[in-house]
PDB file of C-alpha atoms in Angstrom:
ATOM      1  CA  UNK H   1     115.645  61.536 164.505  1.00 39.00           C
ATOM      2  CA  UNK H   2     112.644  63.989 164.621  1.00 42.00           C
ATOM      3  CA  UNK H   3     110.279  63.356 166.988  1.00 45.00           C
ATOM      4  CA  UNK H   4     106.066  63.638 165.784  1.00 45.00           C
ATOM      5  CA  UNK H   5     104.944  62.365 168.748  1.00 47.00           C
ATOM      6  CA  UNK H   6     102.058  65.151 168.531  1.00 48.00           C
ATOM      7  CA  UNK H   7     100.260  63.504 165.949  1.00 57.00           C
ATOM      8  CA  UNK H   8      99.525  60.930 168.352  1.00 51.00           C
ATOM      9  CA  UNK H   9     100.360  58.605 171.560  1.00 47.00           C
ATOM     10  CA  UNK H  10     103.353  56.177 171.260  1.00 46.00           C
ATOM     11  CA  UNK H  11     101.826  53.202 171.959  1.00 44.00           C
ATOM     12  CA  UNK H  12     103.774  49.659 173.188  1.00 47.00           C
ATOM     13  CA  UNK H  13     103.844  46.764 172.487  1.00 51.00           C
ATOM     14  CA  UNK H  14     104.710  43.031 170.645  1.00 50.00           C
ATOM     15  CA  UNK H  15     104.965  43.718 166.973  1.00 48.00           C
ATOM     16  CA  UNK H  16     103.901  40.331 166.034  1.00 46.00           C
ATOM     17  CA  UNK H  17     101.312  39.810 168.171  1.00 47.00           C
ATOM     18  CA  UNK H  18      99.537  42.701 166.710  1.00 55.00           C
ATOM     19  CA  UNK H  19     100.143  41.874 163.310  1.00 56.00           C
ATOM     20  CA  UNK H  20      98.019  38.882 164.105  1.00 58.00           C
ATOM     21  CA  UNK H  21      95.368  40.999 163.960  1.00 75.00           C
ATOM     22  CA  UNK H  22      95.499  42.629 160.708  1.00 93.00           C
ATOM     23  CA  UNK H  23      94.860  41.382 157.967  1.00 95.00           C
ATOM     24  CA  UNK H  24      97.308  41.411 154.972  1.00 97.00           C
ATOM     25  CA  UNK H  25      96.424  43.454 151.530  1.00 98.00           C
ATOM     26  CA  UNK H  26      97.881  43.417 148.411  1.00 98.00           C
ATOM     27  CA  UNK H  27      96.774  46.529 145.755  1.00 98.00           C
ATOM     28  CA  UNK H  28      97.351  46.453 142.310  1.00 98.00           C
ATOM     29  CA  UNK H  29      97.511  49.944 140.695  1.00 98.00           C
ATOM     30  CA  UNK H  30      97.280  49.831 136.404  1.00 98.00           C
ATOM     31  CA  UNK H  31      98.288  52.998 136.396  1.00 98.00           C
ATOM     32  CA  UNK H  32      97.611  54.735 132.899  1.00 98.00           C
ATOM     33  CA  UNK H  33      97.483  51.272 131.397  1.00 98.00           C
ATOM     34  CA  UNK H  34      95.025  48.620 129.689  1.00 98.00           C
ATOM     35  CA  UNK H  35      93.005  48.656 126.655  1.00 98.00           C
ATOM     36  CA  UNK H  36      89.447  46.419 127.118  1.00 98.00           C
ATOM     37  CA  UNK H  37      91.196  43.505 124.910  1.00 98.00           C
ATOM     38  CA  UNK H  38      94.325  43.574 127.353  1.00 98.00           C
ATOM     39  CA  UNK H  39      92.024  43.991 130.574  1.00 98.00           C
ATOM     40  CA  UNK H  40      90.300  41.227 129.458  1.00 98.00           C
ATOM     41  CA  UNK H  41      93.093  38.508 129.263  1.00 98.00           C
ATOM     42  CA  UNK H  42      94.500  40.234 132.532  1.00 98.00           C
ATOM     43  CA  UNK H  43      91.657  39.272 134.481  1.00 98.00           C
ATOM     44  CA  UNK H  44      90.803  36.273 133.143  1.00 98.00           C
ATOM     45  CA  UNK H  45      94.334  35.623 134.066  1.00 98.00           C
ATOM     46  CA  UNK H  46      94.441  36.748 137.796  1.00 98.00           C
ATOM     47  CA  UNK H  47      91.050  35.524 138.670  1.00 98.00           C
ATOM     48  CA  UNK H  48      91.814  31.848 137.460  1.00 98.00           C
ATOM     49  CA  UNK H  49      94.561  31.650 139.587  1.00 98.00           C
ATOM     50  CA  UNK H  50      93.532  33.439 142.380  1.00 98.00           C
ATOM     51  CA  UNK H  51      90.491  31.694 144.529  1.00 96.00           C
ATOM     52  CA  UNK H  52      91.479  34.081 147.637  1.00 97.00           C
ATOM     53  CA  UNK H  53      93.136  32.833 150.844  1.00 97.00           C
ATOM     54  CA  UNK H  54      92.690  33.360 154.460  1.00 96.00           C
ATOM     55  CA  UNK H  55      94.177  36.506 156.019  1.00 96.00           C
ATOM     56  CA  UNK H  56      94.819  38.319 152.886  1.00 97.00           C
ATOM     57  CA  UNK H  57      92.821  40.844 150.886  1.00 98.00           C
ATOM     58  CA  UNK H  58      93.503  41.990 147.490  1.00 98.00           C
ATOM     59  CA  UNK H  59      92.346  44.744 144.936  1.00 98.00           C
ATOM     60  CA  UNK H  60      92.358  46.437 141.537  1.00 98.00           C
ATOM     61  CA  UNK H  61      92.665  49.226 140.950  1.00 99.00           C
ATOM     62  CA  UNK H  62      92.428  50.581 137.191  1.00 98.00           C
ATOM     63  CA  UNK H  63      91.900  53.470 135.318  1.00 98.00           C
ATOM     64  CA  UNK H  64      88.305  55.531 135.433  1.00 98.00           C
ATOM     65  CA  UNK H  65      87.271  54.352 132.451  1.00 98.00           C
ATOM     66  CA  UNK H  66      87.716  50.460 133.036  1.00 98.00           C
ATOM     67  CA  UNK H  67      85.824  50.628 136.502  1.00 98.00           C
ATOM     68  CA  UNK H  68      82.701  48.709 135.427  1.00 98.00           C
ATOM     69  CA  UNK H  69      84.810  46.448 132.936  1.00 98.00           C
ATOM     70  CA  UNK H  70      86.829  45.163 135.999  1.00 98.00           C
ATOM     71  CA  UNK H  71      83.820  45.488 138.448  1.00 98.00           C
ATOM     72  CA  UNK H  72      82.354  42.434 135.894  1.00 98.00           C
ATOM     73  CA  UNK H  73      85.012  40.759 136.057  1.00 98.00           C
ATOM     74  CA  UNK H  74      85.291  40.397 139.722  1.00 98.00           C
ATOM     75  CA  UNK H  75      81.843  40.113 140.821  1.00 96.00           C
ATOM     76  CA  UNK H  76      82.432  35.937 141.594  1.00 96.00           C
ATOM     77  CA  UNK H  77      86.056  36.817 142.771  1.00 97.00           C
ATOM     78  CA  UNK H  78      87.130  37.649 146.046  1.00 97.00           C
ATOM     79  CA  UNK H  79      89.227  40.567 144.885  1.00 98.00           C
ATOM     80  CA  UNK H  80      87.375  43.944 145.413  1.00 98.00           C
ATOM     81  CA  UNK H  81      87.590  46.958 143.398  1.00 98.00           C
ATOM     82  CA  UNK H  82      89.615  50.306 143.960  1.00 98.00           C
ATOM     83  CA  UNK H  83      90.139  53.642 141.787  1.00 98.00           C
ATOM     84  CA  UNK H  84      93.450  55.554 141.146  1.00 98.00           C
ATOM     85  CA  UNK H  85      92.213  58.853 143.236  1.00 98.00           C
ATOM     86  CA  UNK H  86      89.237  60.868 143.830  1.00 98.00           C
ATOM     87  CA  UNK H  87      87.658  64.418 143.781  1.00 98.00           C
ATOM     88  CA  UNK H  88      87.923  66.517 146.747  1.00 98.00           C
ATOM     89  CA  UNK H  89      84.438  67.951 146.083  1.00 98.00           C
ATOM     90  CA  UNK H  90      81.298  65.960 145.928  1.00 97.00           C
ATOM     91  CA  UNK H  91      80.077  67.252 142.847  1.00 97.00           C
ATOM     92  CA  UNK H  92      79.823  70.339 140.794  1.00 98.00           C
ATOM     93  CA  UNK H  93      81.344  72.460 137.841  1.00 98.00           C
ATOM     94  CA  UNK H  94      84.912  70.534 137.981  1.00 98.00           C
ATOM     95  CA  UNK H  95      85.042  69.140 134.653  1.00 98.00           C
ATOM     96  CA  UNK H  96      87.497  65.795 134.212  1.00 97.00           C
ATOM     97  CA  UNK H  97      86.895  64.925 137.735  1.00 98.00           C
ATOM     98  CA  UNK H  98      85.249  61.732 139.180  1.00 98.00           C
ATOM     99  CA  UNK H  99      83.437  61.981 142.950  1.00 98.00           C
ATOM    100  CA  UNK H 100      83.766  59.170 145.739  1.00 98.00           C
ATOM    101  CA  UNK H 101      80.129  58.587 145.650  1.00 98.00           C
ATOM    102  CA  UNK H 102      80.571  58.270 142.147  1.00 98.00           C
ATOM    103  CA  UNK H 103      82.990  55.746 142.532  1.00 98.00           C
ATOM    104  CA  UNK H 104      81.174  53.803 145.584  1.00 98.00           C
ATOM    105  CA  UNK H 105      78.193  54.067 142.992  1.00 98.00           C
ATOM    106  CA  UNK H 106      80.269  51.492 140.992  1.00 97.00           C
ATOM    107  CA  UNK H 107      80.919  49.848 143.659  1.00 97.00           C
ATOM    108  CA  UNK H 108      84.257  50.663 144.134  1.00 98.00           C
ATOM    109  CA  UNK H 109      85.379  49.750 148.028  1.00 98.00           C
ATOM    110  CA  UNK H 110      89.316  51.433 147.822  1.00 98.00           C
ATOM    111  CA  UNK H 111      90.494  54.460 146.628  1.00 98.00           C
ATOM    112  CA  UNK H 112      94.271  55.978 146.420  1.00 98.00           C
ATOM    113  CA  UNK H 113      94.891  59.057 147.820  1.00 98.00           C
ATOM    114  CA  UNK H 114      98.302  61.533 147.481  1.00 98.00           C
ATOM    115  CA  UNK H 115     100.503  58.784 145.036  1.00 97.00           C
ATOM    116  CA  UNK H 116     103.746  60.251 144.508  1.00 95.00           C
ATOM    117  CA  UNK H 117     102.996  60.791 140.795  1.00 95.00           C
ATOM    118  CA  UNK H 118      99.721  62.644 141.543  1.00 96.00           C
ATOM    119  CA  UNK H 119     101.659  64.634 144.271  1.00 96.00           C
ATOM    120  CA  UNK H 120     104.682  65.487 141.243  1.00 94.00           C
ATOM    121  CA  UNK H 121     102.854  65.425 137.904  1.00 96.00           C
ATOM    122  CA  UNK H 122      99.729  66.438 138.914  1.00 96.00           C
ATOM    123  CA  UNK H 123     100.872  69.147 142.332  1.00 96.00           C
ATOM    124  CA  UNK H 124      98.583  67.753 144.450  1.00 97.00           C
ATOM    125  CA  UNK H 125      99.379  69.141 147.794  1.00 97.00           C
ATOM    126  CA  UNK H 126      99.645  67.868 151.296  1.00 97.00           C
ATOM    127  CA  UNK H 127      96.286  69.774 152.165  1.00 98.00           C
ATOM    128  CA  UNK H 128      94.396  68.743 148.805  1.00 98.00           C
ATOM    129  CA  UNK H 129      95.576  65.303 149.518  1.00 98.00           C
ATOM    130  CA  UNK H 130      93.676  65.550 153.379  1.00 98.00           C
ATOM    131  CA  UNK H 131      90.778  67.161 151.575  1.00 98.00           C
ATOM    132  CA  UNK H 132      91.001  63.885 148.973  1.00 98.00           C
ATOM    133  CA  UNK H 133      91.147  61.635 152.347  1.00 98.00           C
ATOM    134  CA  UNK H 134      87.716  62.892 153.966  1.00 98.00           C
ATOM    135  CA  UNK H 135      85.699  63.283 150.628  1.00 98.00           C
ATOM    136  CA  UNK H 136      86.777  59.497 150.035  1.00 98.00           C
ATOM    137  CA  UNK H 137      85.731  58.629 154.032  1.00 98.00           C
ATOM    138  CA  UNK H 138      82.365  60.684 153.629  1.00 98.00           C
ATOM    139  CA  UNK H 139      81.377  58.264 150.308  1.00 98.00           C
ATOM    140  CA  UNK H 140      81.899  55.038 152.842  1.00 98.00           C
ATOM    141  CA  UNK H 141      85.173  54.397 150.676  1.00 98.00           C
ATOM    142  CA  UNK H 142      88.490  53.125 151.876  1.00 98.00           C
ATOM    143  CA  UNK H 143      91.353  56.027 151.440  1.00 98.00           C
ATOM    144  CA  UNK H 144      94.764  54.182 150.743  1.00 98.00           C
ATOM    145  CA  UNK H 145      96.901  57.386 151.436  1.00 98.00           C
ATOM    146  CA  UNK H 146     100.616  57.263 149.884  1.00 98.00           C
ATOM    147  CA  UNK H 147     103.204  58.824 151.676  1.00 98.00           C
ATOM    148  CA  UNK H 148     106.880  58.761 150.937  1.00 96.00           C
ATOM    149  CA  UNK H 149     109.914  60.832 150.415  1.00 95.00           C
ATOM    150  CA  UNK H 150     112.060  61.973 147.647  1.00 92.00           C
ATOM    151  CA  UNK H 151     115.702  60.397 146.892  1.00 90.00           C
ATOM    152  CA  UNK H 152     117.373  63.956 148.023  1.00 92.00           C
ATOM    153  CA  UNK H 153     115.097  64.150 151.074  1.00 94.00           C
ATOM    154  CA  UNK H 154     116.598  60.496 151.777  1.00 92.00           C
ATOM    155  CA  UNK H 155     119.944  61.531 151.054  1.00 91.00           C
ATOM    156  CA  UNK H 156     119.515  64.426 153.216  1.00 95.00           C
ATOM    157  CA  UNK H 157     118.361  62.705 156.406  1.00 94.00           C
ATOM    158  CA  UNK H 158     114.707  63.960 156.069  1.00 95.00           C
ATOM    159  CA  UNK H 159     112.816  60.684 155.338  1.00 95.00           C
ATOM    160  CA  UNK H 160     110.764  60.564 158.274  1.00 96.00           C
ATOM    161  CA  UNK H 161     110.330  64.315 158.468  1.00 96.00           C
ATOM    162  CA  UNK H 162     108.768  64.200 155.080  1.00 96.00           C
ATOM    163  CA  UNK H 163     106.541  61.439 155.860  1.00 97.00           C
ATOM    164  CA  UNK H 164     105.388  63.001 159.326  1.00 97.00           C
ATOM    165  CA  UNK H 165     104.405  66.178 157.891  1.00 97.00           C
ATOM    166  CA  UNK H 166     102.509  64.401 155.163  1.00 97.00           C
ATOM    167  CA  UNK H 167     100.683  62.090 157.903  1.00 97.00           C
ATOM    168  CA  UNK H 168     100.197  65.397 160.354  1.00 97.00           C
ATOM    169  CA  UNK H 169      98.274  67.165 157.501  1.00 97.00           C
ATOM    170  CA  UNK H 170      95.866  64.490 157.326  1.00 98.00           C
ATOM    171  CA  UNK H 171      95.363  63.812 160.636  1.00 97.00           C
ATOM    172  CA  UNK H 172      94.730  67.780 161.628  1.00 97.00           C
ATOM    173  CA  UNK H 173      92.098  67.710 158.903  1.00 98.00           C
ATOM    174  CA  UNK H 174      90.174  64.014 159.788  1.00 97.00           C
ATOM    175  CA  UNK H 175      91.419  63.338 163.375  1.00 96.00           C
ATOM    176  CA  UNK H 176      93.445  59.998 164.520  1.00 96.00           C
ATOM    177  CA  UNK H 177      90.447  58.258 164.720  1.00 96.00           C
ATOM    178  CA  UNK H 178      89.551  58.022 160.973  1.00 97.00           C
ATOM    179  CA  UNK H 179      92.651  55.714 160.381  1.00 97.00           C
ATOM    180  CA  UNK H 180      90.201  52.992 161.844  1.00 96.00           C
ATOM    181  CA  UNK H 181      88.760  53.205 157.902  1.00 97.00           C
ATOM    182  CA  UNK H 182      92.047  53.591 156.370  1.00 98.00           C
ATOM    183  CA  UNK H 183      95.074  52.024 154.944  1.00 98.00           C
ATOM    184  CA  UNK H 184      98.633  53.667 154.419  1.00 98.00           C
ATOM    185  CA  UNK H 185     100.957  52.735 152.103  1.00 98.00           C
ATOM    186  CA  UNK H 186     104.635  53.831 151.992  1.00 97.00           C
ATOM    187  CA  UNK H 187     106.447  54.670 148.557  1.00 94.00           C
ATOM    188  CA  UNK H 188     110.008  56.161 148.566  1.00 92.00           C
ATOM    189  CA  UNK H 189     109.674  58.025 145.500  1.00 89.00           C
ATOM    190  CA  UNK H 190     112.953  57.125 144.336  1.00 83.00           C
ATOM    191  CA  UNK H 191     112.160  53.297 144.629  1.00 79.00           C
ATOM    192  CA  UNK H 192     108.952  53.696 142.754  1.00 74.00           C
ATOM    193  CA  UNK H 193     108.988  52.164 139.153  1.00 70.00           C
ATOM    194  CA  UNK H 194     112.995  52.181 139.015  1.00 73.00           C
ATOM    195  CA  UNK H 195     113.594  48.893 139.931  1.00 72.00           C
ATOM    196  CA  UNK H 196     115.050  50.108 142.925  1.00 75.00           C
ATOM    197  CA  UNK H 197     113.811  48.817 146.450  1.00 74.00           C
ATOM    198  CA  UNK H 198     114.158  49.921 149.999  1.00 81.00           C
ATOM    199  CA  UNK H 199     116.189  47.475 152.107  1.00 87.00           C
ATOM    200  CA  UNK H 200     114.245  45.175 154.454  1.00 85.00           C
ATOM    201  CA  UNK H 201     115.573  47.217 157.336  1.00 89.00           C
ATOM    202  CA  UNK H 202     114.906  50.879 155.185  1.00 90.00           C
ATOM    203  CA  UNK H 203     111.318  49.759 154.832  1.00 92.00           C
ATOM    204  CA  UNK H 204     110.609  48.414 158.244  1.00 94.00           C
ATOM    205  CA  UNK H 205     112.477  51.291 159.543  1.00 95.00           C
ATOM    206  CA  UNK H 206     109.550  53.765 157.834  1.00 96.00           C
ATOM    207  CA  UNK H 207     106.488  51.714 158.505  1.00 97.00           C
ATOM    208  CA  UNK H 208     107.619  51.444 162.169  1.00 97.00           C
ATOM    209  CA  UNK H 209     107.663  54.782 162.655  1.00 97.00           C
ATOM    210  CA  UNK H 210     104.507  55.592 160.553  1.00 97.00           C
ATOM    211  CA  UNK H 211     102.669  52.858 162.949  1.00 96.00           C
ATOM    212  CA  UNK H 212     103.893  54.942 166.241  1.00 96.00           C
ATOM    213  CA  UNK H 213     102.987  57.921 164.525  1.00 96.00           C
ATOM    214  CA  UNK H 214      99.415  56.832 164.624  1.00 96.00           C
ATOM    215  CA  UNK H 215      99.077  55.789 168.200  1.00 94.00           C
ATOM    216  CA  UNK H 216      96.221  53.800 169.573  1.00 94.00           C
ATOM    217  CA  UNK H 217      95.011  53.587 165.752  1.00 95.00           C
ATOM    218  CA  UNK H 218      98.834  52.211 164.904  1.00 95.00           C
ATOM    219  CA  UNK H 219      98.761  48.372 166.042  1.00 94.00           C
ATOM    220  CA  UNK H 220      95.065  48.250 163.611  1.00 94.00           C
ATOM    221  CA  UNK H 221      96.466  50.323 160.542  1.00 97.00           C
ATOM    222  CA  UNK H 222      97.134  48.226 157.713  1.00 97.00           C
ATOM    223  CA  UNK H 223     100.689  49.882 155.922  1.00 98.00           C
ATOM    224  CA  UNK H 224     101.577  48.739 152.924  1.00 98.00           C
ATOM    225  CA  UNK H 225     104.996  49.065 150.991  1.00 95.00           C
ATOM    226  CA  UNK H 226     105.237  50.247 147.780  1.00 93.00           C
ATOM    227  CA  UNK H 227     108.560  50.132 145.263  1.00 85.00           C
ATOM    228  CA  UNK H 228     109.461  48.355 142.937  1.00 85.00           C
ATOM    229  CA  UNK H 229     107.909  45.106 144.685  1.00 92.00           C
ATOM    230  CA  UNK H 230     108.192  41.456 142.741  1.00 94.00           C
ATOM    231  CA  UNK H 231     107.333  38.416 143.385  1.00 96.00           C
ATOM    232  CA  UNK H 232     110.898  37.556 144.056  1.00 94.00           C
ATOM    233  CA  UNK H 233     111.681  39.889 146.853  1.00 93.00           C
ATOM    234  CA  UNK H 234     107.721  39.916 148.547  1.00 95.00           C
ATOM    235  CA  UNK H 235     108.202  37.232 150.409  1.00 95.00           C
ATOM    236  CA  UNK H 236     111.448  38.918 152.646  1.00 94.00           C
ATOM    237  CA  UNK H 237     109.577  42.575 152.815  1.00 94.00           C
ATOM    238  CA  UNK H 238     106.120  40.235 154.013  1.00 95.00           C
ATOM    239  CA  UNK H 239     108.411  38.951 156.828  1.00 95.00           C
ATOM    240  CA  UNK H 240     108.735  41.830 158.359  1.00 95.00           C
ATOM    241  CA  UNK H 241     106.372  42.871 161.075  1.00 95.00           C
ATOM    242  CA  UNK H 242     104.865  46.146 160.593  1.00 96.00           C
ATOM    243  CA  UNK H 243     104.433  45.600 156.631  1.00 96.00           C
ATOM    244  CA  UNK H 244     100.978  44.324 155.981  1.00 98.00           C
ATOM    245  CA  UNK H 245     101.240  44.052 152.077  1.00 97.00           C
ATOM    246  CA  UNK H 246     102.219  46.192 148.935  1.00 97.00           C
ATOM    247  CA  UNK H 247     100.881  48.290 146.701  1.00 97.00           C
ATOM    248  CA  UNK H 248     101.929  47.091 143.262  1.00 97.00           C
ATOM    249  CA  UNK H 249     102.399  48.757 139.825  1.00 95.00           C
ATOM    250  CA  UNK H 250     104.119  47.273 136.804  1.00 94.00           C
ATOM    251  CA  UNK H 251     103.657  43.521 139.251  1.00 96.00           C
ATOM    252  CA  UNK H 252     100.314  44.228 138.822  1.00 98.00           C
ATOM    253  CA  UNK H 253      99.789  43.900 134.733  1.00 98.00           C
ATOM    254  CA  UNK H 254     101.207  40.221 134.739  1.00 98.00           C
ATOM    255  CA  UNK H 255      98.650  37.633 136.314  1.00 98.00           C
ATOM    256  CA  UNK H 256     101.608  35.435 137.217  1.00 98.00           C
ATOM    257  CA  UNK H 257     103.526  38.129 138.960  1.00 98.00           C
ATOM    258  CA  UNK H 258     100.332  39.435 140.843  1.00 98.00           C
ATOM    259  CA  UNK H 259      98.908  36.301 142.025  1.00 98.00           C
ATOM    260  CA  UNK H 260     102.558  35.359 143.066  1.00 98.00           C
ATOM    261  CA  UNK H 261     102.959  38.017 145.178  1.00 98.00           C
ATOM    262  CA  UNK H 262      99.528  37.675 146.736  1.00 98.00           C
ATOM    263  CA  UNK H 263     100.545  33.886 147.513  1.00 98.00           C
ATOM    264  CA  UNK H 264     103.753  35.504 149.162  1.00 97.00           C
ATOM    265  CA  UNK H 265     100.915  37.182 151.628  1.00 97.00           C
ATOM    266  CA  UNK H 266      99.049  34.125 152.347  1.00 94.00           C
TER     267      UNK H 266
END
């Protein structure tokens, strides 16, 4: 098994103890989806069901141009906004491109950073990803950085070797210590939208190792799995005790499935 232990200092101790003291977060990502009409009944939809519970966070995160539709429709609900990524620079000649303090302008508290589609339709790099991770710290937001390996780097035995480097690049650029204003969130590529999932033990497996990856900071990061998570199997990944939520995609355009799944947190 390869051995990272330069990113930081193994740390000890009782798994569930510690996850006493983090708090559980479940993300829903829209992806390229929603028109105003169906963001409308969406919401309506979530936030009537969803009052909030103790222990658990939640947030939304839709595309660019629905930001201050859904910041509306949350502002007397307890789940907080998020966007789908963020520029690397802080402003500028780089046309298309949105800036975290553009973002925390609309009040935006999460942002994603390095999803696997971004990283394969979009070649976002390991590096532009880091560079993504402090310009999102710098505008007070919350970087949600996605790491995760390919089916053939699974197949091949490189899972956590994949997932180490993309943790190392971000720590040599921000330090260890910025994962005290951060949340991780683990997507095997080839579980993501196929309907596959990892296996309770595959997924616990990952996050445990991304935890001791992160040291001192690892008992206080919040990881998240995301995979092809439903309300039917959250409840048995939730169990487990290094995964503090999910990040959800297609769960996350049905108000029934969402709210579901964040009851399965609660």
């Amino acid at each position: 098994m390869p051995n990272f232990a330069n990113i930081g200092a193994r740390f000890k101790g009782d798994p569930l103890s510690e996850r006493h003291s983090r708090q559980r977060l479940v993300v829903g990502n829209w992806k390229m989806n929603g028109s105003l009409a169906k963001n409308a009944t969406l919401l309506n939809g979530i936030t009537a069901q969803w009052q909030g519970a103790d222990g658990v966070e939640t947030a939304l995160c839709p595309p660019y141009v629905y930001l201050s539709q859904v910041a509306d429709a949350l502002s007397h609900s307890p789940i907080e906004l998020g966007a789908q990524t963020v520029s690397e620079y802080s402003n500028g000649a780089h046309t298309g491109e949105v800036s975290g303090a553009m973002l925390a302008d609309l009040g935006c508290r999460y942002v994603i950073v390095g999803h696997n589609e971004r990283r394969r339709m979009q070649g976002e790099t390991s590096h532009q990803v880091a560079e993504k991770f402090y310009a999102a710290q710098q505008s007070g937001l919350i970087p949600i950085l996605c790491v995760g390996e390919s089916e053939q780097e699974r197949d091949a035995g490189m899972a956590l070797e994949t997932i180490g480097h993309q943790l190392l690049t971000v720590v040599k650029r921000v330090g260890l210590e910025a994962f005290a204003r951060a949340v991780v969130a683990y997507e095997p590529v080839w579980a993501v939208g196929t309907g596959k999932t990892a296996s309770p033990e595959q997924a616990e497996e990952v996050h445990r190792f991304i935890r001791a990856e992160l040291g001192e900071l690892g008992p206080r990061t919040q990881i998240l799995y995301g995979g092809s998570v439903k309300p039917g199997n959250a409840e048995q990944l939730f169990a487990l005790p290094d995964i503090d939520g999910a990040l959800l995609g297609g769960a996350s355009l049905s108000a029934d499935d969402f709210v579901a799944i964040c009851r399965a947190a609660a």
